[in-house]
Coordinates of C-alpha atoms and ligand atoms in Angstrom, one line a residue:
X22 CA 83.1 147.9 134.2
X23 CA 86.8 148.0 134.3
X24 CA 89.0 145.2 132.2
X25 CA 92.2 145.2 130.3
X26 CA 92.5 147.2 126.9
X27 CA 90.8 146.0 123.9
X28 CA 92.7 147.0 120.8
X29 CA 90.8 147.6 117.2
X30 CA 92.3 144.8 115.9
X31 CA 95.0 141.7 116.9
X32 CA 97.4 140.1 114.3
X33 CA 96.9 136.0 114.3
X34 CA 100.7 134.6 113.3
X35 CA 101.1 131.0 113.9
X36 CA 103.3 128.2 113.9
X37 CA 103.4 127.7 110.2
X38 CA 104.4 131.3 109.5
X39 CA 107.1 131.6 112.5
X40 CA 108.6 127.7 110.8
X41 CA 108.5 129.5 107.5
X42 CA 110.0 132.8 108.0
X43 CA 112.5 131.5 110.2
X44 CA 113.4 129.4 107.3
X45 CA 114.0 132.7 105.0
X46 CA 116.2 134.0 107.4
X47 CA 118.3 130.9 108.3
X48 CA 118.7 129.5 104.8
X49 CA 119.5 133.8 104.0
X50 CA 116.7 134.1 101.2
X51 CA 115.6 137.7 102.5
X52 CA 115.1 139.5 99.8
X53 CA 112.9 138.8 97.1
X54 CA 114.2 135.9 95.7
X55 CA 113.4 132.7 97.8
X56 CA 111.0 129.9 97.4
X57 CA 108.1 131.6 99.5
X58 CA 107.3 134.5 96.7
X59 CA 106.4 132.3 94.1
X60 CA 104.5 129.8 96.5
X61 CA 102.4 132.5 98.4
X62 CA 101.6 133.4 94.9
X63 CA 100.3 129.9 93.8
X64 CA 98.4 129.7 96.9
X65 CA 96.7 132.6 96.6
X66 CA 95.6 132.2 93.1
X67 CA 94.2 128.9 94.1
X68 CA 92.7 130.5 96.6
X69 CA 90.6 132.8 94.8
X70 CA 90.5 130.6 91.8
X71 CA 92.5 132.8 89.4
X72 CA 95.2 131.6 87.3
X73 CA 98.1 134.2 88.0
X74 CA 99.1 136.3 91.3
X75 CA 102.0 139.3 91.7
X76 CA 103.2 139.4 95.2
X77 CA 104.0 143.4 95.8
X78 CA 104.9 145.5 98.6
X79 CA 101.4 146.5 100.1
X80 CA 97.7 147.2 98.8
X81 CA 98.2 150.7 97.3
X82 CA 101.2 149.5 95.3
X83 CA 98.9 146.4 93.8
X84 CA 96.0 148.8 92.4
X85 CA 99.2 151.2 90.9
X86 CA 100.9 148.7 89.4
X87 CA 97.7 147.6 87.9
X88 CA 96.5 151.3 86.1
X89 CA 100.2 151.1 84.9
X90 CA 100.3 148.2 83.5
X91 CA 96.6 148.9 81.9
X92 CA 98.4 152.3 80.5
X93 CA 96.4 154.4 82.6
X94 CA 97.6 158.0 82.6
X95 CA 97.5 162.2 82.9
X96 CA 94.2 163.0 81.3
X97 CA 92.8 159.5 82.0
X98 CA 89.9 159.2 84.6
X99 CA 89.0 156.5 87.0
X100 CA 85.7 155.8 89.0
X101 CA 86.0 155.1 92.7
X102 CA 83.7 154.9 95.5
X103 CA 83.2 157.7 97.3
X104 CA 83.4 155.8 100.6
X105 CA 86.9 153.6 101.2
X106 CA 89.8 153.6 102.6
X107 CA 91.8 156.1 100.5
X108 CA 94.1 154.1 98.6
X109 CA 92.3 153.9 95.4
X110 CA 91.6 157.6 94.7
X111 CA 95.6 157.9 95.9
X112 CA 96.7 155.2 93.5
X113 CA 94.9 156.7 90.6
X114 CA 96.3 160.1 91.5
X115 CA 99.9 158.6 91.8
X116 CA 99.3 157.5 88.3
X117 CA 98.2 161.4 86.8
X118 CA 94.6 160.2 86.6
X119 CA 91.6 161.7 87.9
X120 CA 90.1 159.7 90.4
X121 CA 86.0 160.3 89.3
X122 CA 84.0 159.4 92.4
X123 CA 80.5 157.6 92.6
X124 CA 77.9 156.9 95.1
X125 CA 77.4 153.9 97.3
X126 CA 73.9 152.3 97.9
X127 CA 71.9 152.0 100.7
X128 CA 71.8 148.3 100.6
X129 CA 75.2 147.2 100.7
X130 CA 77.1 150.5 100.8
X131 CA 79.6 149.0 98.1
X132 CA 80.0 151.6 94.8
X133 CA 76.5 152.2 92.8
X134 CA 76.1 150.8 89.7
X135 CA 73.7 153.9 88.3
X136 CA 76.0 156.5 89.8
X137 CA 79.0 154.5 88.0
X138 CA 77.0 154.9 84.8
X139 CA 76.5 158.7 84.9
X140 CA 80.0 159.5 85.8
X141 CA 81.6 157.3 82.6
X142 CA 83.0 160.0 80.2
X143 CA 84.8 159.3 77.0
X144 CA 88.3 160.0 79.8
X145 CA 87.6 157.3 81.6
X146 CA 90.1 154.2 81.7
X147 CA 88.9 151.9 84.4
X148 CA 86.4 151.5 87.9
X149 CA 87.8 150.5 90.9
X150 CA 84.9 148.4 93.0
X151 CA 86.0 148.5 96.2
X152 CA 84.3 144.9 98.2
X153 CA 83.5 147.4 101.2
X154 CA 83.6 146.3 104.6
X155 CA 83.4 142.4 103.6
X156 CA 80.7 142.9 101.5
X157 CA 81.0 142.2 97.3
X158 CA 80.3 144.3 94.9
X159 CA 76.9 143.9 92.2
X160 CA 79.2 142.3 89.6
X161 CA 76.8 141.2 87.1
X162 CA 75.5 144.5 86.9
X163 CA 78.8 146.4 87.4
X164 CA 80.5 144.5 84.5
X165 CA 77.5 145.1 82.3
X166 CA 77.3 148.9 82.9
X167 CA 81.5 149.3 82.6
X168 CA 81.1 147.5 79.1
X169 CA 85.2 147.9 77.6
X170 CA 86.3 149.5 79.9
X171 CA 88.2 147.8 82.8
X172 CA 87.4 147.2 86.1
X173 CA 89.6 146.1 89.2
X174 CA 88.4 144.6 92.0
X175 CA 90.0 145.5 95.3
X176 CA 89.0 143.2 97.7
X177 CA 91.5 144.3 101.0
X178 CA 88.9 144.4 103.1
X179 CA 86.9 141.2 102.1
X180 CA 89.3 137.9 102.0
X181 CA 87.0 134.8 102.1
X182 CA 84.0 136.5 101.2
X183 CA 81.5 135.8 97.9
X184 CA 79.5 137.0 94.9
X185 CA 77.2 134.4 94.3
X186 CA 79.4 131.6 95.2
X187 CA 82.5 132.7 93.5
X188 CA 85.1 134.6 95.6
X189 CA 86.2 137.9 96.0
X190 CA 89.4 137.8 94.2
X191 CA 88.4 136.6 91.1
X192 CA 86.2 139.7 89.5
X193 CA 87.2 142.0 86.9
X194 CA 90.6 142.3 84.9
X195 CA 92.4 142.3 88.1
X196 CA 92.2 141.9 91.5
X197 CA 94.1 143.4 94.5
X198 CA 94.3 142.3 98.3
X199 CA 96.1 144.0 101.3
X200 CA 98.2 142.2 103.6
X201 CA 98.2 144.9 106.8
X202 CA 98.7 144.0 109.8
X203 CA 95.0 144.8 110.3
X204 CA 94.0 142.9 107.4
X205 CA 92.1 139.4 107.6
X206 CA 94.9 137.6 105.7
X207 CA 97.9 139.6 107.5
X208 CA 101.8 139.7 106.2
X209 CA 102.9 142.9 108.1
X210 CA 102.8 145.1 104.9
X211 CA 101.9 143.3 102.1
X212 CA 99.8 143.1 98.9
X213 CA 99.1 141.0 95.6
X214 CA 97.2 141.4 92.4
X215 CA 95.4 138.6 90.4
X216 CA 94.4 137.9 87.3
X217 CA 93.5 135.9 84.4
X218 CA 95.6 137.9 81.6
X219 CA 99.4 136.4 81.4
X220 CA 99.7 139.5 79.3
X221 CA 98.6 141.7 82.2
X222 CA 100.5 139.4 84.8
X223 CA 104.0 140.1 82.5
X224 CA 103.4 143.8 82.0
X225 CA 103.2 144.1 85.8
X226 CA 106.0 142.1 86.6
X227 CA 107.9 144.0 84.3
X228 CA 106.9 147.3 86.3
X229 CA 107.4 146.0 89.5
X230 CA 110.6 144.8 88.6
X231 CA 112.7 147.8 87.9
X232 CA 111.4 147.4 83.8
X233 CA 113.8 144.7 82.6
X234 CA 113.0 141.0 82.2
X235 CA 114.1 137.8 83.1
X236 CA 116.2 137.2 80.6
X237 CA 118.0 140.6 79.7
X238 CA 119.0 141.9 83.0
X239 CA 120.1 145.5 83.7
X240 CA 118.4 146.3 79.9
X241 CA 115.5 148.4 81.0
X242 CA 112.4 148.1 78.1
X243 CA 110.4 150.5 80.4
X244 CA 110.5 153.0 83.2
X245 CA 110.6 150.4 86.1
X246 CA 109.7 150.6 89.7
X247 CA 110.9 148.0 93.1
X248 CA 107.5 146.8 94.1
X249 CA 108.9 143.6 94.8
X250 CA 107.4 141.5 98.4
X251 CA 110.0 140.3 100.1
X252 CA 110.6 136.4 100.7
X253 CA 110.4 137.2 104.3
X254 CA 107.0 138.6 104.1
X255 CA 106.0 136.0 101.5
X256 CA 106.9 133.3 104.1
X257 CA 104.1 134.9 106.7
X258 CA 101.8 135.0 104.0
X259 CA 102.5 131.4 102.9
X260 CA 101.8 130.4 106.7
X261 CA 98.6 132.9 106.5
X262 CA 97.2 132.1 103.4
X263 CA 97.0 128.1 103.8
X264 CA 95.0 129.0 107.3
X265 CA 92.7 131.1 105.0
X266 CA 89.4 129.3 106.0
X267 CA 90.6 129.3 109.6
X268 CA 91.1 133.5 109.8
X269 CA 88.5 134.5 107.8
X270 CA 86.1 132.1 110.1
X271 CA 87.4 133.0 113.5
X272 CA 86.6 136.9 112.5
X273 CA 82.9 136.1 111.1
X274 CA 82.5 134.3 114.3
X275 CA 83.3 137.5 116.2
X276 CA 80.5 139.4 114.0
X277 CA 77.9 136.3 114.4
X278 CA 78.9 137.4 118.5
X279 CA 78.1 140.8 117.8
X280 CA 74.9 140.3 115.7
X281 CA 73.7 138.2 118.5
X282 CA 74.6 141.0 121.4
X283 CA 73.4 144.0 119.2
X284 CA 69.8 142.4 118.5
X285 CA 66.6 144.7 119.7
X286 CA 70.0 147.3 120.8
X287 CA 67.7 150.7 119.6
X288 CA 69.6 153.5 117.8
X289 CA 72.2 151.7 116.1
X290 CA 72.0 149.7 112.5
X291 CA 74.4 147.2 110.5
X292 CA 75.3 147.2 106.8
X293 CA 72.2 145.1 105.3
X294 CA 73.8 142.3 103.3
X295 CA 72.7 141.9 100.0
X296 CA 70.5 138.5 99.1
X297 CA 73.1 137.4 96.2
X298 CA 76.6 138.2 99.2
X299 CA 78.2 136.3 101.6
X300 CA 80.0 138.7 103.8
X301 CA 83.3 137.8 105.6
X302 CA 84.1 140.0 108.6
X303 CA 86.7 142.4 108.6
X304 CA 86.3 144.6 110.8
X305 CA 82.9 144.8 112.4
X306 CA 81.3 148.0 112.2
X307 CA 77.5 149.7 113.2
X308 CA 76.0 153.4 112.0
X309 CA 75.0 155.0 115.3
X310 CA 71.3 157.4 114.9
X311 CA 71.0 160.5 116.7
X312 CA 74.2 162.2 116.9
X313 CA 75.4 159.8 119.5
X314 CA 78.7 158.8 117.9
X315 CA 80.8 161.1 119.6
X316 CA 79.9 160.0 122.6
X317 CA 80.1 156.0 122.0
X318 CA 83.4 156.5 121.4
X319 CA 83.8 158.7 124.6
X320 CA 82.7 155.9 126.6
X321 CA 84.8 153.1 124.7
X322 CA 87.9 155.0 125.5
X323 CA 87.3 155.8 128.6
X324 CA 86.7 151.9 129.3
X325 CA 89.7 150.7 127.6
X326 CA 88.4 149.5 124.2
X327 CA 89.5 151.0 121.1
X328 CA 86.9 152.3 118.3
X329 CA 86.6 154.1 115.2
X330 CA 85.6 156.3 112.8
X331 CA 85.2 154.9 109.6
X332 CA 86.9 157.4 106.8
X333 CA 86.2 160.4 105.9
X334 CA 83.9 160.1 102.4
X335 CA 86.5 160.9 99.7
X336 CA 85.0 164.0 98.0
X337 CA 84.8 165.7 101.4
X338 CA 88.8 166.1 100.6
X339 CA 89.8 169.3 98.7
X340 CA 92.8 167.2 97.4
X341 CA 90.0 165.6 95.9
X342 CA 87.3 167.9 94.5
X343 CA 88.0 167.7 91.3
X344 CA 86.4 164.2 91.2
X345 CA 83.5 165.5 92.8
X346 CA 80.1 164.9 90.4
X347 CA 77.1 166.4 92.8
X348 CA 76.2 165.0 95.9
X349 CA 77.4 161.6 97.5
X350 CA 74.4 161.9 100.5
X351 CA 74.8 158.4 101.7
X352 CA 78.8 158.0 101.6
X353 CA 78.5 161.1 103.7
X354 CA 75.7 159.7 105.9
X355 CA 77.8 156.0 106.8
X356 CA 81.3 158.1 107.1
X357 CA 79.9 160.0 109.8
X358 CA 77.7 157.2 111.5
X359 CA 79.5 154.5 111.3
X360 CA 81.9 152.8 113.5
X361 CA 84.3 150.1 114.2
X362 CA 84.1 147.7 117.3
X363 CA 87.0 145.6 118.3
X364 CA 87.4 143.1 115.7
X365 CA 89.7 140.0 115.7
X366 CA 90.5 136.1 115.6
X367 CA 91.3 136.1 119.0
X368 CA 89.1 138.2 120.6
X369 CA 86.8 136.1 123.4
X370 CA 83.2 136.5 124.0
X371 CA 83.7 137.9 127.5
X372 CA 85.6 140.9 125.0
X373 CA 83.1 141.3 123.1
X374 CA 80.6 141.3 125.8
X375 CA 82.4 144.4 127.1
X376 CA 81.6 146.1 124.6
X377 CA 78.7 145.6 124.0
X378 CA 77.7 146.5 127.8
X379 CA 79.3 149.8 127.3
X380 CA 77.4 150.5 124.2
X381 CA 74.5 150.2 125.2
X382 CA 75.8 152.4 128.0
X383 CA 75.1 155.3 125.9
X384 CA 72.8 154.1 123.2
X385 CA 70.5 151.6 124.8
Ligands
LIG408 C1 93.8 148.4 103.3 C2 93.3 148.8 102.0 C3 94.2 149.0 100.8 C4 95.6 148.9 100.8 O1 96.3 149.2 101.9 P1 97.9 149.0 102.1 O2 98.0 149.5 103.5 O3 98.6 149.8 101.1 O4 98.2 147.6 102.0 C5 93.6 149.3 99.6 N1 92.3 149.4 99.5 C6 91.4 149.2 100.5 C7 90.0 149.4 100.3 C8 91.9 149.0 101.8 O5 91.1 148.8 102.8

């Protein structure tokens, strides 16, 4: 079944963002100063139902500027997930801490409360709970095992979805998102922290602000960094993040599709969602039994459609293993069972049929 190429994943920029950033660049607010920073920011706190958002340069930069501003440091651990995208065991490292890695569960496949609690030391500083794949962390039980010490929610890959009724965004001391062009909620490059603390919110503006303030410039109080989002970026994301419900619908749509397609499909299994979640798709991805990954995603590319690997589980890494407490049995299992299908707002159902056909190709 031939067709034309179905990439992983297809940016969504309407009309709204193309008025807006064509606005930064004709009235010549490119930089970081412009109207659309501190508006992207109010829109996202609203969003999420925080009081205070800082606009930075992309995802990784967000969970830094966060350990800096918490004073997180050399000697200082942090726990992580052994199964994510790799940003926060990078951040942590870019910091001088230790990234300490825990188990996810089998339920949800988001960081294990019980594996957090034997890995807390008297080093460590904060947990990052990463809201995996869409799917929130426990965070009644996660905030009750972590106790003082502080956790950070990074919700990149989970815009629009819920713990209990309250959204992703809002848990912890602070809370990061990623804008990448493969994100749900896309700028380009892009990211944002939020919080409740106007003490955390000025310490981090300070950082990402080359350490002076507003009202002393070129006096530097601290060791300061550019993490600044531009007002060019900011204008996609104002455009992006008042079609929030819109995005984050179109792409659970695609995984309702999917769902539907994949039912009674032998030999392949989706991420169980936990009673107390509500999931938001962002990319959709399936463990496939039996050894038959490799050649799933044979046959995808040789029909046109692109699919992947999820990551590699982080304590696999030797830049890693010092992290590494025992065995992480079921990050290993998912990172090398599971998969990603073509995931986007504009993908059609003939698409998504495709794929399907050709899975079942080799599984079914
Ligand atoms: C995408 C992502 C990030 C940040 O990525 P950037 O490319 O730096 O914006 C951070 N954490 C997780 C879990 C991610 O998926």
């Amino acid at each position: 079944m031939g067709g034309e190429y179905i990439p992983l994943s297809s940016v969504n920029i309407g009309a709204k963002e193309i008025e807006y950033v064509t606005d930064a660049i004709t009235t010549g607010w490119i930089s970081s100063t412009g109207r659309y920073v501190a508006e992207f920011e109010k829109e996202l706190a609203a969003v999420t139902g925080r009081s205070c958002a800082l606009a930075v340069t992309n995802g990784t930069v967000a969970l830094e500027v966060v350990l800096r501003a918490l004073g997180i440091c050399t000697g200082d651990e942090v726990i992580v997930p052994a199964l994510t995208f790799v940003a926060p065991a990078a951040a942590v490292a870019t910091v001088g801490a230790l990234p300490v890695f825990a188990e996810v569960t089998a339920d949800s496949w988001t960081i294990d409360v019980e594996s957090v609690a034997n890995q807390i030391t008297s080093k460590t500083k904060a947990i990052i709970a990463v809201d995996l794949l869409g799917h929130p962390c426990d965070y009644d039980a996660l905030l009750a095992v972590a106790g003082n010490i502080p956790v950070i929610e990074d919700a990149a890959q989970a815009h629009g979805a819920a713990y209990k009724g309250k959204a992703v965004g809002s848990f912890g001391v602070a809370s990061t998102f990623s804008f990448h062009a493969n994100k749900a909620i896309a700028t380009g490059e892009g990211g944002a922290v939020l919080t409740d603390s106007e003490e955390l919110l000025e310490k981090m503006w300070l950082l990402a602000n080359h350490g002076m303030t507003k009202e002393r410039p070129y006096f530097h109080e601290v060791i300061g960094h550019n993490f600044r989002m531009t007002n060019l970026t900011a204008a996609i994301g104002l455009g992006q993040v008042q079609r929030w419900q819109e995005l984050t619908n179109a792409r659970n749509r695609i995984a309702t599709i999917y769902d539907d397609c994949l039912k009674g499909v032998k030999g392949v299994y989706r991420r169980p969602v936990a009673d107390w979640a509500m999931e938001s798709c962002w990319l959709y991805a399936i463990g496939i039994n039996a050894g038959k990954k490799n050649s799933v995603l044979e046959a995808f590319k040789a029909s046109g459609i692109d699919s992947r690997s999820i990551w590699t589980a982080l304590p696999s890494l030797s830049i890693y293993r010092d992290g590494v407490r025992g065995r992480y049995a079921l990050a290993q299992k998912f990172s090398e069972e599971v998969i990603w299908l073509p995931t986007s707002a504009v993908m059609s159902d003939i698409q998504i049929e495709r794929v399907v056909h050709v899975l079942r190709g080799v599984v079914g």
